[in-house]
Short mmCIF file of C-alpha atoms in Angstrom, two decimals:
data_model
loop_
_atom_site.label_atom_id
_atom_site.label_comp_id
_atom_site.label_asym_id
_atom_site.label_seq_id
_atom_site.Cartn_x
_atom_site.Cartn_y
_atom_site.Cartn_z
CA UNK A 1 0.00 0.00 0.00
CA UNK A 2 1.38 3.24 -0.99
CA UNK A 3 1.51 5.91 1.70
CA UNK A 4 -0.25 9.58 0.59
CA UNK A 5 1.61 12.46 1.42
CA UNK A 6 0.68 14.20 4.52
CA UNK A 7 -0.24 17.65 2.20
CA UNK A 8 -3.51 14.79 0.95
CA UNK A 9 -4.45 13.74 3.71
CA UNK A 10 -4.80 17.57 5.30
CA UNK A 11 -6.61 18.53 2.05
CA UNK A 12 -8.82 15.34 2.35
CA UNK A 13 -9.93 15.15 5.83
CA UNK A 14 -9.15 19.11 7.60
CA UNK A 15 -13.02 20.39 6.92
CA UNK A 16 -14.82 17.06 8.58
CA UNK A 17 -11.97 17.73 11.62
CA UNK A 18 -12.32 21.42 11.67
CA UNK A 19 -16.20 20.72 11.29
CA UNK A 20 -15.97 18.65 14.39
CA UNK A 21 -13.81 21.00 16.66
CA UNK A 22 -16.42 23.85 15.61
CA UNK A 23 -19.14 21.60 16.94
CA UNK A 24 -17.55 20.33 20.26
CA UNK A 25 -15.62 23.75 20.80
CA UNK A 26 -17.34 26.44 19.50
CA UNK A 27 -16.02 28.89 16.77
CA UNK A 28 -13.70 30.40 18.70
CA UNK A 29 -11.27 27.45 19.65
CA UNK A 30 -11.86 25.77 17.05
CA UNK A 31 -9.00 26.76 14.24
CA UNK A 32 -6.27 26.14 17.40
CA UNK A 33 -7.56 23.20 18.13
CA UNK A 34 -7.68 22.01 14.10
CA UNK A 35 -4.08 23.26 13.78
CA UNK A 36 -2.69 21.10 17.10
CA UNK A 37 -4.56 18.24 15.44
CA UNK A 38 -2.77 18.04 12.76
CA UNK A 39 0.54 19.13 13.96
CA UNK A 40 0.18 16.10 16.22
CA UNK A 41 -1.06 14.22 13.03
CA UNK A 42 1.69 14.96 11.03
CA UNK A 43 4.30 13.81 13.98
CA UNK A 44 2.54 10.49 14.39
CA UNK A 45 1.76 9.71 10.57
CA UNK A 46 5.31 7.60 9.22
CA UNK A 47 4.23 5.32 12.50
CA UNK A 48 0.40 4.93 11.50
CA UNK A 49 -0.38 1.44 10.25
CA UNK A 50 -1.54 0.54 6.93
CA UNK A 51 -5.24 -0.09 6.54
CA UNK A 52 -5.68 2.49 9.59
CA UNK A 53 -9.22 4.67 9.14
CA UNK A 54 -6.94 8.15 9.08
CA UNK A 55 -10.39 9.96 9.42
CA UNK A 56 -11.19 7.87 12.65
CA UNK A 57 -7.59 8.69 13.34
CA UNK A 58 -7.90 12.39 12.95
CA UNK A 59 -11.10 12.88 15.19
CA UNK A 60 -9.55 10.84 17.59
CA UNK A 61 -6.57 13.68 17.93
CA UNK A 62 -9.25 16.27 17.43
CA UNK A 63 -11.20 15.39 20.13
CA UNK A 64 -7.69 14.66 22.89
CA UNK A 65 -6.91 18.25 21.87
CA UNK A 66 -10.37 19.24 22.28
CA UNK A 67 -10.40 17.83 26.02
CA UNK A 68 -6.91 19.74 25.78
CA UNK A 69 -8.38 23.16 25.04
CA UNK A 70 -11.02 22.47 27.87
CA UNK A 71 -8.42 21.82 30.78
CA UNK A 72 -6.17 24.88 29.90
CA UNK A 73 -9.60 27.08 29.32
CA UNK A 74 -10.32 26.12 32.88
CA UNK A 75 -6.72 27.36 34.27
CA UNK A 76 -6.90 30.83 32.22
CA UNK A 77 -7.87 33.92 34.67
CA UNK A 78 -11.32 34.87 33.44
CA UNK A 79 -11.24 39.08 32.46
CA UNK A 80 -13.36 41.62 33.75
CA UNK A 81 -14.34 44.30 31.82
CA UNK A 82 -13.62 46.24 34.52
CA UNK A 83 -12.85 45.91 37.90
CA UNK A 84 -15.57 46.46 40.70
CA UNK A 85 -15.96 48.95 43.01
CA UNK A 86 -14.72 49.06 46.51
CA UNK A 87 -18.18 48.56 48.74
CA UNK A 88 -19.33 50.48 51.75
CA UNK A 89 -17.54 50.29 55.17
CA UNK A 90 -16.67 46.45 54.67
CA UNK A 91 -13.93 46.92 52.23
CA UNK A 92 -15.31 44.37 50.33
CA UNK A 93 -15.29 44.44 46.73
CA UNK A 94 -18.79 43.94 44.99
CA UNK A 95 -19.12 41.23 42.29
CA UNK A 96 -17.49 38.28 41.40
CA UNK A 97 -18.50 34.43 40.05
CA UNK A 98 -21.73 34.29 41.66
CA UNK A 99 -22.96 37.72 40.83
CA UNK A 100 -24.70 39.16 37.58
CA UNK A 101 -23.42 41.74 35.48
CA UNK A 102 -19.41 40.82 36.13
CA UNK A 103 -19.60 38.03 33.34
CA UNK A 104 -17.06 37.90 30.57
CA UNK A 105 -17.92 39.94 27.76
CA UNK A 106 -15.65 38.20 24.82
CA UNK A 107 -13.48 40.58 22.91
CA UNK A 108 -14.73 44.35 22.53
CA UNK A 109 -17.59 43.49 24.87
CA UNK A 110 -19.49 41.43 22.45
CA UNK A 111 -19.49 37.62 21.74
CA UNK A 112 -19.24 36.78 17.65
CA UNK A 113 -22.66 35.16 17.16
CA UNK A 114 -22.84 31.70 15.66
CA UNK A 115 -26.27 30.22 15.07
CA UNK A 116 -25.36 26.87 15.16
CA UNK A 117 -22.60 26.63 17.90
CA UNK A 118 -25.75 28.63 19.98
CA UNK A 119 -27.76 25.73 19.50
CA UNK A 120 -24.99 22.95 19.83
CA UNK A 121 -23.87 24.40 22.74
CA UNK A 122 -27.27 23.50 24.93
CA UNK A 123 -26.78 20.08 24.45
CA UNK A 124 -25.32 17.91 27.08
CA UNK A 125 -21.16 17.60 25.96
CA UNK A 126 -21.86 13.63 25.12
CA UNK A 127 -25.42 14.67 22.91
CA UNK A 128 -22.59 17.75 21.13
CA UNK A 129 -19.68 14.66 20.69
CA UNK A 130 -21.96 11.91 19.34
CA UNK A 131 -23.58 14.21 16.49
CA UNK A 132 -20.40 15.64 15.87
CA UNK A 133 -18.34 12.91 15.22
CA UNK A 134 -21.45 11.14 13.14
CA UNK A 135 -23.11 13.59 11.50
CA UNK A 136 -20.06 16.29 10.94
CA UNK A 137 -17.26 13.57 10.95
CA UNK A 138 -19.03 11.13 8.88
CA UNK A 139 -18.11 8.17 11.58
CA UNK A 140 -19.91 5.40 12.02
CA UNK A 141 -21.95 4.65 15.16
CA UNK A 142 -19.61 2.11 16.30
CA UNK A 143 -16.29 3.95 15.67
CA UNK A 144 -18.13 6.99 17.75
CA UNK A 145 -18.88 4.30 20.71
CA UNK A 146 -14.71 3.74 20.69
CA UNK A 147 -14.60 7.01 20.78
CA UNK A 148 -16.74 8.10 23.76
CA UNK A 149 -16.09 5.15 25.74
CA UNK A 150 -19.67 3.25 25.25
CA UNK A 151 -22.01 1.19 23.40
CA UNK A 152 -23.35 1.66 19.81
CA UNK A 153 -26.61 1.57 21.17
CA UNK A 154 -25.98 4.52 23.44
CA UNK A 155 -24.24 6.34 21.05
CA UNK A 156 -27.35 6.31 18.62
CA UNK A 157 -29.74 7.31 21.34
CA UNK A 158 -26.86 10.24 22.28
CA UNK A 159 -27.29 11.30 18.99
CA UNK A 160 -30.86 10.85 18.01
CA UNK A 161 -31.41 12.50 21.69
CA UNK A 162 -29.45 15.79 20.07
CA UNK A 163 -30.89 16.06 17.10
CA UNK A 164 -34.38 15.89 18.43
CA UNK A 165 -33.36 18.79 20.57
CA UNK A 166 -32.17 20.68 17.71
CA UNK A 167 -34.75 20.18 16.20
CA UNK A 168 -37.16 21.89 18.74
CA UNK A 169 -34.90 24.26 19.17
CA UNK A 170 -35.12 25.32 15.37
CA UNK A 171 -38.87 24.74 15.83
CA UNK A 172 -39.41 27.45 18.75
CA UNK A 173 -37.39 29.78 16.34
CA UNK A 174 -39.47 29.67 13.64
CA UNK A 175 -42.74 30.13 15.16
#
């Protein structure tokens, strides 16, 4: 079997993958976490075996650097617009995690809007996976239950459980 070069396989498979980081990150991770995909990729390829699914193959690394992107978002400092005022007597500062109106605004004080990453994003994290790595990825139902850790079975209902949300979703919208 001859072995494409790695320039192919990019061209080939990068929208499914990048589709599939949009869906399970959002649009804003997303082209990081496409790009450390395949620089991974690319490191690992002369060792893959023959016969290998390399889309399989590429989700797989898409969705470890996914999980990646999550841990690190979790250790970033979260900015304030600004900081809060000093209160009263106690020397306490008003705000913080639990209270309104101190949330982060995204860049210039205003989230980029994305229809479907709205939607996607109201979905349990295993509903999001399961139609992204089926529906966007173009996996089967049994290569997504590898990936996730479960049955076929449960994978289906994961997905068909999503898209029936969506579906209302888009539904309520319309009305």
């Amino acid at each position: 079997m001859e072995v494409k070069p790695f320039e192919t396989i990019v061209r080939e498979h990068g929208p499914a993958v990048l589709r599939v980081c949009r869906a399970v990150l959002g649009p804003q991770d997303a082209e990081d976490a496409w790009s450390e995909t395949f620089l991974a990729a690319l490191r690992a390829y002369p060792a893959l075996a023959p016969g290998v699914n390399i889309q399989a193959w590429l989700v797989t690394i898409a969705k470890h650097k996914a999980i990646d992107v999550h841990r690190a978002a979790g250790r970033r400092p979260v900015p304030l617009g600004e900081l809060p005022e000093p209160s009263g007597r106690s020397g306490h500062q008003t705000g913080g995690p639990g209270n309104p109106g101190l949330g982060n605004p995204g860049p210039g004080g205003t989230e980029n809007f994305d229809p479907l990453w709205a939607a996607l994003k109201t979905l349990p994290q295993r509903q999001r996976e399961a139609l992204a790595y089926h529906h966007l990825a173009g996996l089967s139902y049994a290569e997504v239950a590898v990936l996730l850790g479960g049955t076929e079975a449960a994978c289906r209902r994961s997905a068909a459980d999503g898209m029936k949300k969506l579906r209302s979703l888009n539904l309520e919208e319309s009305r």
